[in-house]
Every structure is written in structure tokens, then in C-alpha cells.
Amino acid sequence: MGKHKKTQKIKKQRNAQLKRLLKPTDARLKEELRRKRPKPVDPYQIKVNQVTQQSSALFFQYNTQLGPPYHIILDTNFINFSIKNKLDIMQGMMDCLYAKCIPYIPDCVRAELEKLGNKYKLALRIISDSRFERLPCLHKGTYADDCIVERIRQHKCYIVATNDKDLKNRIRKIPGVPIMYVASHKYAIERMPDAYGVRS
């Protein structure tokens, strides 16, 4: 009995050593243990597949669709910063851009403000003004950042008003979209082209 156990132990040790010597792709290994080599991928093929189509509104970095009256999408924190700094949104925008502005409130931004409760009743009352246009959303949930980024990728006619650092960084990667923000108790604009296509 002891001899039989000893031979079994030796066999197991030999099998373990043999497995160590075999390559993971060896045909003698079982199908589930065999590691399949990945097929070599052509790097040029990856680049072709990942190319995004540029908007016809862009002339390099210059957005030809931007012009008065300016269409501005407002973010939740931009409205809150405006209230904290005691800024009239409509007047502040016109003072910043020297032109007529149409502010747009996506449904998800309104839903975010409603979720925040009684503290933000004033913000809800401000955006209920008839001068603020409603942008209907078709997505699920109330996360506004993804909705705004998707919208400005599709349509190049918008300026985004936000003070959110993460959203600003995401927008900066999209060419031709200016950012409006609150700074030093007034509105400022980033990446706004003038009539000759020179960035201010």
C-alpha cells in the first residue's frame, strides 16, 4: 500500500514538472488550460476605425456656427454660482458677449435642481422664467454632464456655461465649443473666436 502511494506521488511530481516545462500554447495541454495566442493586429487598421468625423461647422478650430443670438446651455453649478455672486443671468451674459443670448436649460439640469431640495428653490424659480428655453432630454437618469457633452458633440451652435472643473476639461477636448464661467463676480468666456477667427 505504501509503495502504491509513493509511486502516485512521484507521478504527480513528474506531471507538475512536465506542465512547468510545457508552453501555455502547447497542443498536449487540455483545451481550457491552453492559452490562445492573440492574432497580430494591424496598427493602421485601429487608426482607421477610431477616426471620428469632424463637423462641417468647423474650419480647423474656428466654429462658423457661432454667432448672435448666442445659444448657451446652463449647467447646475453655473446657476448656483450666479445666485451666490448675485448676478442676473440674462444681463450678465449680454454684458459678457455684447449680443443677444438665449439660455437653454436641459431637463436633466432641472431634475438635478429639483433633487437638491428646498435650498435651490430660488434657482428653480429663476429658470422657470419664459426667457429660458427648455431642452428636452431622451436619456435615462439625471446626470447632466454626459448629456451636455453629447449635445455639443452633435450640434456645434452652443456655448456651455459651467463652473465644474471636470466638465470644463471634457469640453476643452471638443474643438469649437466656448466655455462661459463665473470669475471675479462677473461672467467670463474661454476660447471665444472673433470675426477673424482669432481666439480671445
XYZ file of C-alpha atoms in Angstrom:
200
model
C 0.000 0.000 0.000
C 2.779 2.367 0.887
C 4.586 1.617 -2.378
C 1.452 2.415 -4.425
C 1.042 5.799 -2.662
C 4.724 6.592 -3.218
C 4.502 5.869 -6.976
C 1.362 8.029 -7.231
C 3.211 10.876 -5.506
C 6.189 10.544 -7.882
C 3.848 10.531 -10.904
C 2.124 13.731 -9.669
C 5.505 15.430 -9.182
C 6.625 14.418 -12.700
C 3.356 15.711 -14.215
C 3.763 19.024 -12.384
C 7.357 19.334 -13.671
C 6.214 18.468 -17.198
C 3.460 21.110 -17.028
C 6.049 23.674 -15.975
C 8.207 22.772 -18.987
C 5.315 22.910 -21.486
C 4.471 26.206 -23.136
C 0.975 27.597 -22.406
C 0.155 27.203 -26.125
C 1.253 23.533 -26.356
C -1.225 21.193 -28.113
C -0.759 18.475 -25.431
C -2.451 20.649 -22.794
C -6.202 20.447 -22.276
C -8.338 22.939 -24.204
C -9.316 25.004 -21.121
C -5.677 25.242 -19.935
C -4.276 26.117 -23.351
C -3.689 29.829 -23.817
C -4.538 31.023 -27.288
C -2.162 33.477 -28.896
C -3.836 36.744 -29.885
C -3.830 37.481 -33.599
C -1.441 40.271 -34.594
C -3.428 43.466 -35.192
C -2.555 45.919 -37.919
C -1.931 49.320 -36.216
C -3.193 51.204 -39.276
C -6.491 49.352 -39.067
C -7.047 50.606 -35.474
C -6.443 54.217 -36.502
C -8.902 53.975 -39.392
C -11.622 52.518 -37.164
C -11.207 55.167 -34.449
C -11.358 58.249 -36.675
C -14.296 60.479 -35.688
C -15.997 62.510 -38.355
C -15.397 66.249 -37.984
C -18.314 68.644 -38.024
C -18.833 70.658 -41.208
C -19.288 73.739 -38.970
C -15.558 73.759 -38.112
C -12.844 75.483 -40.097
C -9.880 73.956 -38.213
C -10.617 75.224 -34.653
C -12.924 78.047 -35.803
C -16.636 77.340 -35.377
C -18.630 79.016 -38.152
C -21.998 78.287 -36.496
C -21.331 80.568 -33.517
C -22.876 83.981 -33.850
C -25.502 86.223 -32.304
C -28.004 85.400 -30.910
C -25.794 83.071 -28.856
C -27.294 79.766 -27.649
C -25.973 78.979 -24.157
C -26.532 75.706 -22.263
C -26.541 76.306 -18.495
C -25.152 73.796 -16.017
C -26.490 73.329 -12.450
C -23.465 74.809 -10.671
C -23.310 77.802 -13.053
C -26.845 78.787 -11.934
C -25.852 78.314 -8.268
C -22.634 80.353 -8.687
C -24.642 83.128 -10.362
C -27.027 83.265 -7.379
C -24.112 83.262 -4.875
C -22.425 86.129 -6.751
C -25.792 87.996 -7.051
C -25.599 88.054 -10.848
C -28.589 88.444 -13.147
C -28.046 85.598 -15.660
C -29.570 87.328 -18.711
C -27.899 90.697 -18.080
C -24.536 89.109 -17.179
C -24.465 87.093 -20.405
C -25.285 90.118 -22.538
C -22.604 92.172 -20.754
C -20.060 89.408 -21.417
C -20.854 88.764 -25.105
C -22.267 92.183 -26.168
C -25.093 90.430 -28.030
C -28.477 88.791 -27.531
C -28.236 85.476 -25.650
C -30.725 82.615 -25.414
C -30.138 80.450 -22.309
C -31.120 76.767 -22.555
C -31.950 74.517 -19.603
C -31.773 70.748 -20.301
C -34.357 68.607 -18.489
C -31.591 66.802 -16.575
C -30.297 70.135 -15.134
C -33.831 70.988 -13.951
C -34.141 67.476 -12.460
C -30.791 67.914 -10.633
C -32.016 71.178 -9.081
C -35.303 69.556 -8.055
C -33.365 66.696 -6.426
C -31.252 69.128 -4.369
C -34.335 70.201 -2.371
C -35.579 73.419 -0.722
C -32.175 75.187 -0.761
C -32.390 75.512 -4.527
C -35.975 76.771 -4.824
C -34.691 80.192 -5.917
C -32.660 78.590 -8.734
C -35.762 76.719 -9.916
C -37.802 79.915 -9.828
C -35.149 81.755 -11.907
C -35.001 79.066 -14.632
C -38.820 78.944 -14.792
C -38.691 82.375 -16.489
C -40.132 82.376 -20.033
C -36.807 83.728 -21.420
C -35.107 80.406 -20.533
C -35.647 77.795 -23.243
C -36.209 74.141 -22.314
C -34.065 71.408 -23.930
C -35.837 68.021 -23.782
C -33.640 65.027 -22.840
C -34.219 61.468 -24.057
C -31.643 59.717 -21.830
C -32.317 57.945 -18.515
C -31.205 59.428 -15.180
C -30.421 62.985 -14.108
C -26.637 63.159 -14.714
C -26.303 66.340 -16.769
C -22.579 66.282 -17.714
C -22.859 63.366 -20.174
C -26.000 64.883 -21.694
C -24.316 68.286 -22.266
C -21.159 66.725 -23.760
C -23.214 64.536 -26.119
C -25.324 67.518 -27.190
C -22.335 69.767 -28.003
C -20.712 66.943 -29.968
C -23.816 66.666 -32.155
C -24.595 70.390 -32.514
C -21.826 72.997 -32.713
C -24.076 76.032 -32.171
C -23.865 76.052 -28.346
C -21.750 77.777 -25.695
C -21.589 75.863 -22.388
C -21.947 77.848 -19.143
C -20.356 75.886 -16.284
C -18.021 76.212 -13.307
C -17.438 72.465 -12.968
C -13.722 71.642 -13.470
C -14.334 68.083 -14.720
C -16.923 69.208 -17.264
C -14.631 72.046 -18.411
C -11.812 69.556 -19.041
C -14.155 67.342 -21.073
C -15.402 70.302 -23.145
C -11.849 71.555 -23.847
C -11.195 68.304 -25.745
C -14.049 69.125 -28.153
C -12.980 71.729 -30.753
C -15.048 74.853 -31.391
C -17.057 74.906 -28.120
C -16.532 78.011 -25.928
C -16.981 77.858 -22.146
C -18.629 80.571 -20.047
C -17.917 80.675 -16.302
C -18.233 82.917 -13.245
C -14.995 84.670 -12.241
C -14.430 87.794 -10.083
C -18.200 88.460 -9.668
C -18.828 88.556 -13.432
C -19.092 86.224 -16.409
C -16.023 85.366 -18.461
C -15.667 83.421 -21.698
C -12.974 80.950 -22.714
C -11.998 80.087 -26.319
C -14.348 82.553 -27.998
C -13.378 83.330 -31.645
C -13.742 86.852 -33.017
C -14.864 87.744 -36.535
C -11.410 86.907 -37.973
C -11.141 83.504 -36.296
C -8.560 84.664 -33.711
C -9.143 83.206 -30.245
C -9.562 85.661 -27.386
